[in-house]
Amino acid sequence: MMVDEVEELAADGLRWLLAAARETEGGGLGWTSVPSDDELDPAFYGGTAGVVPVLLEARRHFGDDSYGETALRAARGLAAAVTDIDDDSLYFGRTGIALALSAVHDELGDSTAKAAVDRALHLVRSRFDGTRWGELFELMGGNAGIGLGAWELGDAELAVLALEPYLRTAEKTAAGVQWAHRPDRESRLNHISHGALGIVAALARVGRAAGRADFVEAALAGAANVVSRDEAGPDGFLVPHSDPLYRPDVVPRISYGWCHGPAGDAQVFRLLRDVTADPLWASLADRCWHTVTRSGIPERLRPGFWDNNGRCCGTAGVLALALDRMAEQGDGAGFAQVLVADLAARATRDGDGTRWSNVEHRATPSALEPRTGWAMGNAGIVRELLRFVRLSRGGDPAYAVGWPDQPAVRRAD
């Protein structure tokens, strides 16, 4: 595709996303996870907080303040949701909402959003039981994500408070340490979204910034345990989802995306490269990319192999890594172009705009309703398409709004 065509695809995706917005009390806006839902979802993973970054991305990319005005209205709806949501996590609760509100304050100078951030952090702190915030104990839904988010928001004390429990709950293995992602579960998960590498990322980033050598040491031990499980060396890197396999009736043992595969592993190894300056981690990131690009994705080789277009476990998440590599290492655009062409081919485009349907091969019909949010829907996909356009034109590789589990681009010396 020509770069201008990709930009038009992204603009049409934004148009569909804006049309899916719902009015809230007080003149705010909110989004449901899918348009057919009745209940607004304020969270980052599938709802309004995850839409805000792409609105700010579009404002900067197109120089169009109308996207900023929409982000302000979304922030108004999120500010009201801070006290209502019964979750404190990065992807599903208050911490992610606070980050979205903070971005609106930073980009647009909205003081109401900043006040809501302060309320959110106060509530998060008040709900800590001394070890955890709920059943989940990982990046997306637990301490690791809260620690990362708190650090990003300037609350170093809360960040350290969130991560210290990992020091006493780490389970020693022959190669390092691991953690249970839920209490009383036998399976130990390995990757970034719900597993050990997500915890590693939080410990490493906050540990380095806060001068906590014990955090960094625990992070390296957790990473070493995951590395010891590699099945694709010496050139590649591929680690099973979990051991023993968690929910084997529905969870594949091997994945390739951001959440449970080498596309996400590489992001953690990029972070460890920056934290330690050890060339091992850059080498492991390269091995992850070797595996990803030779896996067969984005082709759908068999039912269930590659059924998602989105940022979490699909094509857009791999595109994010491809663009990081283009910006950092001067990789060619070839594989990124393959991913973008696949997203274009799988898009539904009509008078309402552009959207993407994921697939559940075990259901009839298998095409799922298009989603709005960051993880599985338009927001996450459009964000990466806009970045692809900028990089293709020699522009700034940085996002308008970064996310704390994806390291910022560090150009090679």
Coordinates of C-alpha atoms in Angstrom, one line a residue:
M1 CA 0.0 0.0 0.0
M2 CA 1.0 3.6 -0.6
V3 CA 1.6 5.5 2.6
D4 CA -1.2 7.9 1.8
E5 CA -3.6 5.0 1.5
V6 CA -2.5 3.8 5.0
E7 CA -3.2 7.2 6.4
E8 CA -6.6 7.2 4.8
L9 CA -7.3 3.8 6.3
A10 CA -6.4 5.1 9.8
A11 CA -8.6 8.2 9.3
D12 CA -11.5 6.0 8.3
G13 CA -10.9 3.9 11.4
L14 CA -11.0 7.0 13.6
R15 CA -14.3 8.0 11.9
W16 CA -15.9 4.7 12.8
L17 CA -14.5 5.0 16.4
L18 CA -15.9 8.5 16.8
A19 CA -19.3 7.4 15.6
A20 CA -19.4 4.7 18.3
A21 CA -19.0 7.2 21.1
R22 CA -21.9 7.6 23.6
E23 CA -22.9 10.8 25.5
T24 CA -22.4 10.7 29.2
E25 CA -23.8 13.0 31.9
G26 CA -22.3 16.5 32.0
G27 CA -21.4 16.5 28.3
G28 CA -18.8 13.8 28.5
L29 CA -18.2 10.9 26.1
G30 CA -17.6 7.2 26.6
W31 CA -17.2 4.0 24.7
T32 CA -18.6 0.5 25.1
S33 CA -16.3 -2.4 24.2
V34 CA -18.5 -3.3 21.2
P35 CA -21.2 -1.0 19.8
S36 CA -24.0 -3.4 20.7
D37 CA -23.2 -3.2 24.4
D38 CA -25.3 -1.0 26.6
E39 CA -22.8 -0.4 29.4
L40 CA -19.9 2.0 29.0
D41 CA -16.5 0.6 29.7
P42 CA -14.1 3.1 31.2
A43 CA -11.0 0.8 31.3
F44 CA -7.9 1.0 29.1
Y45 CA -8.1 -2.6 27.8
G46 CA -11.4 -2.4 26.0
G47 CA -13.0 1.0 26.7
T48 CA -12.7 4.7 26.9
A49 CA -9.3 5.0 28.6
G50 CA -7.7 3.1 25.7
V51 CA -9.4 5.4 23.1
V52 CA -7.9 8.5 24.6
P53 CA -4.3 7.9 23.5
V54 CA -5.3 7.4 19.9
L55 CA -7.3 10.6 20.0
L56 CA -4.3 12.5 21.2
E57 CA -2.2 10.6 18.6
A58 CA -4.6 11.7 15.8
R59 CA -4.6 15.3 17.1
R60 CA -0.8 15.5 16.8
H61 CA -0.6 13.5 13.6
F62 CA -3.2 15.4 11.6
G63 CA -2.9 18.8 13.5
D64 CA -6.6 18.7 14.0
D65 CA -7.8 20.1 17.4
S66 CA -11.2 18.4 17.0
Y67 CA -9.5 15.2 18.2
G68 CA -8.3 17.0 21.3
E69 CA -11.8 18.3 22.0
T70 CA -13.1 14.8 21.8
A71 CA -10.3 13.6 24.2
L72 CA -11.4 16.4 26.6
R73 CA -15.0 15.1 26.5
A74 CA -13.7 11.5 27.0
A75 CA -11.7 12.7 30.0
R76 CA -14.8 14.3 31.5
G77 CA -16.5 10.9 31.3
L78 CA -13.4 9.1 32.8
A79 CA -13.2 11.6 35.7
A80 CA -16.7 10.6 36.7
A81 CA -15.8 6.9 36.5
V82 CA -12.8 7.1 38.8
T83 CA -14.9 6.6 41.9
D84 CA -17.3 4.1 40.3
I85 CA -15.1 1.3 38.9
D86 CA -14.3 -1.6 41.2
D87 CA -10.8 -2.3 39.9
D88 CA -7.5 -0.7 40.5
S89 CA -5.3 -2.2 37.8
L90 CA -3.4 -0.8 34.8
Y91 CA -5.5 -2.4 32.0
F92 CA -8.9 -3.0 33.7
G93 CA -9.2 -0.2 36.3
R94 CA -8.2 3.0 38.0
T95 CA -4.5 3.1 37.3
G96 CA -5.0 2.9 33.5
I97 CA -7.8 5.5 33.7
A98 CA -5.4 7.7 35.7
L99 CA -2.8 7.4 33.0
A100 CA -5.3 8.4 30.3
L101 CA -6.4 11.4 32.3
S102 CA -2.8 12.4 33.0
A103 CA -2.1 12.3 29.2
V104 CA -5.1 14.7 28.7
H105 CA -3.7 17.0 31.3
D106 CA -0.2 16.9 29.9
E107 CA -1.2 17.4 26.2
L108 CA -4.2 19.7 26.7
G109 CA -3.6 21.4 30.1
D110 CA -6.9 20.2 31.6
S111 CA -6.8 20.8 35.3
T112 CA -10.0 18.7 35.9
A113 CA -8.3 15.7 34.5
K114 CA -5.3 16.3 36.8
A115 CA -7.6 16.5 39.9
A116 CA -9.2 13.2 38.8
V117 CA -5.7 11.6 38.6
D118 CA -5.0 12.6 42.2
R119 CA -8.4 11.1 43.3
A120 CA -7.6 7.9 41.5
L121 CA -4.2 7.4 43.0
H122 CA -5.6 8.1 46.5
L123 CA -8.3 5.4 46.0
V124 CA -5.7 2.9 44.6
R125 CA -3.5 3.4 47.6
S126 CA -6.4 3.0 50.0
R127 CA -7.5 -0.4 48.6
F128 CA -4.1 -2.1 48.9
D129 CA -4.2 -5.0 51.5
G130 CA -0.5 -5.1 52.1
T131 CA 0.2 -7.7 49.4
R132 CA -2.2 -7.2 46.5
W133 CA -5.3 -5.5 45.1
G134 CA -7.2 -8.5 44.0
E135 CA -7.0 -12.0 42.5
L136 CA -4.7 -11.1 39.7
F137 CA -1.0 -10.6 40.6
E138 CA 0.7 -9.6 37.3
L139 CA 0.9 -6.8 34.7
M140 CA -2.5 -6.4 33.3
G141 CA -4.7 -6.8 36.4
G142 CA -2.4 -6.7 39.4
N143 CA 0.6 -5.2 41.2
A144 CA 3.1 -5.1 38.4
G145 CA 0.9 -2.8 36.2
I146 CA -0.1 -0.7 39.2
G147 CA 3.6 -0.2 40.1
L148 CA 4.5 0.8 36.5
G149 CA 1.5 3.1 36.3
A150 CA 2.2 4.7 39.6
W151 CA 5.8 5.4 38.7
E152 CA 4.7 6.9 35.4
L153 CA 2.3 9.2 37.3
G154 CA 5.1 10.4 39.6
D155 CA 4.0 8.4 42.7
A156 CA 7.3 6.6 43.5
E157 CA 6.1 5.6 47.0
L158 CA 3.1 3.7 45.6
A159 CA 5.1 2.2 42.9
V160 CA 7.6 0.7 45.3
L161 CA 4.7 -0.4 47.6
A162 CA 3.1 -2.3 44.8
L163 CA 6.3 -4.1 43.8
E164 CA 7.8 -5.1 47.1
P165 CA 5.5 -8.1 47.6
Y166 CA 7.1 -9.8 44.6
L167 CA 10.3 -10.1 46.6
R168 CA 8.7 -12.2 49.3
T169 CA 6.4 -14.2 47.0
A170 CA 9.0 -15.2 44.4
E171 CA 9.3 -19.0 44.0
K172 CA 12.8 -20.3 43.4
T173 CA 13.4 -22.6 40.4
A174 CA 16.5 -24.3 39.1
A175 CA 17.1 -21.3 36.8
G176 CA 15.7 -18.3 38.7
V177 CA 12.3 -17.4 40.1
Q178 CA 8.7 -17.4 39.1
W179 CA 5.4 -16.1 40.5
A180 CA 1.8 -17.3 40.7
H181 CA -0.5 -15.0 38.6
R182 CA -3.5 -16.1 40.7
P183 CA -3.6 -17.6 44.2
D184 CA -4.0 -21.4 44.4
R185 CA -3.3 -22.0 40.7
E186 CA -0.8 -24.7 39.8
S187 CA 0.1 -23.1 36.4
R188 CA 2.9 -20.6 36.2
L189 CA 2.6 -18.2 33.2
N190 CA 5.7 -17.0 31.4
H191 CA 4.9 -13.9 29.2
I192 CA 4.2 -10.2 29.5
S193 CA 0.5 -9.9 29.9
H194 CA -0.3 -12.2 32.8
G195 CA 3.0 -13.9 33.4
A196 CA 6.5 -13.6 34.7
L197 CA 7.9 -11.2 32.1
G198 CA 5.3 -8.6 32.9
I199 CA 6.4 -8.7 36.5
V200 CA 10.1 -8.6 35.3
A201 CA 9.4 -5.5 33.3
A202 CA 7.9 -3.6 36.3
L203 CA 10.6 -4.7 38.7
A204 CA 13.4 -3.7 36.2
R205 CA 12.0 -0.4 35.2
V206 CA 11.0 0.8 38.7
G207 CA 14.1 -0.8 40.3
R208 CA 16.5 1.0 38.0
A209 CA 14.7 4.4 38.4
A210 CA 14.2 4.1 42.2
G211 CA 17.7 2.7 42.9
R212 CA 16.3 -0.6 44.2
A213 CA 19.0 -3.1 43.3
D214 CA 16.9 -5.9 44.9
F215 CA 14.1 -5.2 42.4
V216 CA 16.5 -5.4 39.5
E217 CA 18.0 -8.6 40.9
A218 CA 14.6 -10.2 41.2
A219 CA 13.7 -9.1 37.6
L220 CA 16.9 -10.7 36.2
A221 CA 16.1 -13.9 38.1
G222 CA 12.6 -14.0 36.7
A223 CA 13.9 -13.4 33.2
A224 CA 16.5 -16.1 33.6
N225 CA 13.8 -18.6 34.5
V226 CA 11.8 -17.7 31.4
V227 CA 14.9 -17.8 29.1
S228 CA 15.7 -21.3 30.4
R229 CA 12.4 -22.5 28.9
D230 CA 13.2 -21.5 25.4
E231 CA 12.5 -24.2 22.8
A232 CA 13.8 -22.4 19.6
G233 CA 17.4 -21.5 20.2
P234 CA 20.1 -20.7 19.3
D235 CA 18.7 -18.5 16.5
G236 CA 15.1 -18.1 17.7
F237 CA 13.2 -17.7 21.0
L238 CA 9.9 -19.4 21.8
V239 CA 8.6 -20.2 25.3
P240 CA 5.3 -22.0 26.0
H241 CA 2.4 -20.1 27.5
S242 CA 2.6 -21.7 30.9
D243 CA 3.7 -24.8 32.8
P244 CA 1.6 -26.8 33.3
L245 CA -0.6 -25.4 30.5
Y246 CA -3.2 -23.1 31.9
R247 CA -6.8 -23.9 30.7
P248 CA -5.6 -26.4 28.1
D249 CA -9.1 -26.6 26.7
V250 CA -8.9 -23.1 25.3
V251 CA -5.3 -21.8 25.6
P252 CA -2.8 -22.7 22.9
R253 CA 0.6 -23.8 24.2
I254 CA 2.4 -21.6 21.7
S255 CA 1.5 -18.0 20.7
Y256 CA 3.4 -15.3 18.8
G257 CA 1.8 -12.0 19.7
W258 CA 2.4 -9.4 22.4
C259 CA 0.5 -11.0 25.2
H260 CA 1.9 -14.6 25.3
G261 CA 4.6 -14.7 22.7
P262 CA 7.9 -13.5 21.4
A263 CA 6.5 -10.1 20.2
G264 CA 5.9 -9.2 23.8
D265 CA 8.9 -11.0 25.1
A266 CA 11.1 -8.8 22.9
Q267 CA 9.6 -5.7 24.5
V268 CA 10.8 -6.9 27.9
F269 CA 14.2 -7.8 26.6
R270 CA 14.5 -4.3 25.1
L271 CA 13.8 -2.9 28.5
L272 CA 16.4 -5.2 30.2
R273 CA 18.9 -4.1 27.5
D274 CA 18.3 -0.5 28.6
V275 CA 18.4 -1.2 32.3
T276 CA 21.5 -3.4 32.4
A277 CA 23.5 -2.6 29.2
D278 CA 24.1 -6.3 28.9
P279 CA 24.2 -7.3 25.2
L280 CA 22.5 -10.6 26.0
W281 CA 19.1 -8.9 26.1
A282 CA 19.5 -7.2 22.7
S283 CA 20.5 -10.6 21.3
L284 CA 17.4 -12.2 22.8
A285 CA 15.2 -9.5 21.4
D286 CA 16.7 -10.2 18.0
R287 CA 16.0 -13.9 18.4
C288 CA 12.4 -13.2 19.3
W289 CA 12.1 -11.2 16.0
H290 CA 13.7 -14.1 14.1
T291 CA 10.9 -16.4 15.4
V292 CA 8.1 -14.0 14.8
T293 CA 9.0 -13.2 11.2
R294 CA 9.4 -16.9 10.4
S295 CA 6.2 -18.1 12.3
G296 CA 3.9 -17.7 9.3
I297 CA 2.0 -14.7 10.7
P298 CA 0.0 -12.8 9.6
E299 CA -1.3 -15.7 7.4
R300 CA -4.1 -17.7 9.1
L301 CA -2.5 -21.1 8.5
R302 CA -5.1 -23.1 10.4
P303 CA -8.1 -22.4 12.6
G304 CA -7.1 -20.5 15.7
F305 CA -3.6 -19.8 14.5
W306 CA -3.8 -16.1 13.9
D307 CA -7.3 -14.8 14.3
N308 CA -6.8 -11.4 15.9
N309 CA -6.0 -8.1 14.3
G310 CA -5.6 -6.2 17.5
R311 CA -2.8 -4.8 19.7
C312 CA -2.9 -7.4 22.5
C313 CA -2.7 -10.7 20.8
G314 CA -2.8 -9.9 17.1
T315 CA -1.2 -8.1 14.1
A316 CA -1.1 -4.6 15.5
G317 CA 0.9 -5.7 18.5
V318 CA 3.5 -7.2 16.2
L319 CA 3.5 -4.1 14.1
A320 CA 4.4 -2.1 17.2
L321 CA 7.5 -4.1 17.6
A322 CA 8.4 -3.9 13.9
L323 CA 8.2 -0.1 14.1
D324 CA 10.3 -0.1 17.2
R325 CA 13.0 -2.0 15.3
M326 CA 12.8 0.3 12.3
A327 CA 13.3 3.3 14.5
E328 CA 16.0 1.8 16.7
Q329 CA 18.0 -0.5 14.5
G330 CA 17.2 0.7 11.0
D331 CA 15.4 -2.5 10.0
G332 CA 13.7 -2.3 6.6
A333 CA 10.0 -1.7 6.4
G334 CA 9.3 -5.0 4.6
F335 CA 7.7 -7.0 7.4
A336 CA 5.9 -3.9 8.7
Q337 CA 4.4 -3.5 5.2
V338 CA 3.3 -7.1 5.2
L339 CA 1.5 -6.5 8.5
V340 CA -0.1 -3.3 7.3
A341 CA -1.3 -4.8 4.1
D342 CA -2.9 -7.7 6.1
L343 CA -4.7 -5.2 8.3
A344 CA -5.9 -3.4 5.2
A345 CA -7.1 -6.6 3.6
R346 CA -9.0 -7.7 6.7
A347 CA -10.7 -4.3 7.3
T348 CA -14.4 -3.7 6.7
R349 CA -14.8 -0.4 4.9
D350 CA -18.0 1.3 4.0
G351 CA -19.9 4.6 4.6
D352 CA -19.6 4.2 8.3
G353 CA -15.8 4.1 8.2
T354 CA -13.3 1.3 8.8
R355 CA -13.3 -1.4 11.5
W356 CA -11.9 -4.9 12.1
S357 CA -13.5 -8.2 13.1
N358 CA -11.6 -10.8 15.0
V359 CA -12.3 -14.5 14.6
E360 CA -13.5 -17.2 17.0
H361 CA -13.1 -20.4 14.9
R362 CA -15.1 -22.4 17.4
A363 CA -18.2 -20.2 17.1
T364 CA -20.8 -19.8 14.3
P365 CA -20.6 -17.3 12.8
S366 CA -16.9 -17.1 13.4
A367 CA -16.5 -13.3 12.7
L368 CA -16.9 -11.4 15.9
E369 CA -18.4 -8.0 16.3
P370 CA -15.9 -5.2 15.7
R371 CA -14.4 -3.8 18.9
T372 CA -13.6 -0.2 19.8
G373 CA -10.7 -0.3 22.2
W374 CA -7.0 -0.6 22.6
A375 CA -6.5 -4.4 23.0
M376 CA -8.7 -5.9 20.4
G377 CA -10.2 -3.0 18.4
N378 CA -9.8 0.1 16.4
A379 CA -8.0 2.3 18.9
G380 CA -5.0 0.0 19.2
I381 CA -4.9 -0.7 15.4
V382 CA -5.2 2.9 14.3
R383 CA -2.5 4.1 16.7
E384 CA 0.0 1.7 15.1
L385 CA -1.1 2.6 11.5
L386 CA -0.5 6.3 12.2
R387 CA 3.0 5.5 13.6
F388 CA 3.7 3.5 10.5
V389 CA 2.8 6.5 8.3
R390 CA 5.0 8.8 10.3
L391 CA 8.0 6.5 10.2
S392 CA 7.5 5.9 6.5
R393 CA 7.8 9.6 6.0
G394 CA 10.8 10.0 8.2
G395 CA 8.9 11.4 11.1
D396 CA 9.1 11.1 14.9
P397 CA 8.9 7.4 16.0
A398 CA 7.6 8.5 19.5
Y399 CA 3.9 8.1 20.4
A400 CA 2.0 11.1 21.5
V401 CA 1.1 9.0 24.6
G402 CA 3.5 6.2 25.5
W403 CA 2.5 3.2 27.6
P404 CA 4.7 2.1 30.5
D405 CA 5.1 -1.5 29.4
Q406 CA 6.6 -0.6 25.9
P407 CA 10.1 1.0 26.2
A408 CA 10.6 4.2 24.3
V409 CA 12.8 4.0 21.2
R410 CA 16.5 4.3 21.9
R411 CA 18.4 4.9 18.8
A412 CA 21.5 2.9 18.2
D413 CA 24.8 4.6 18.8

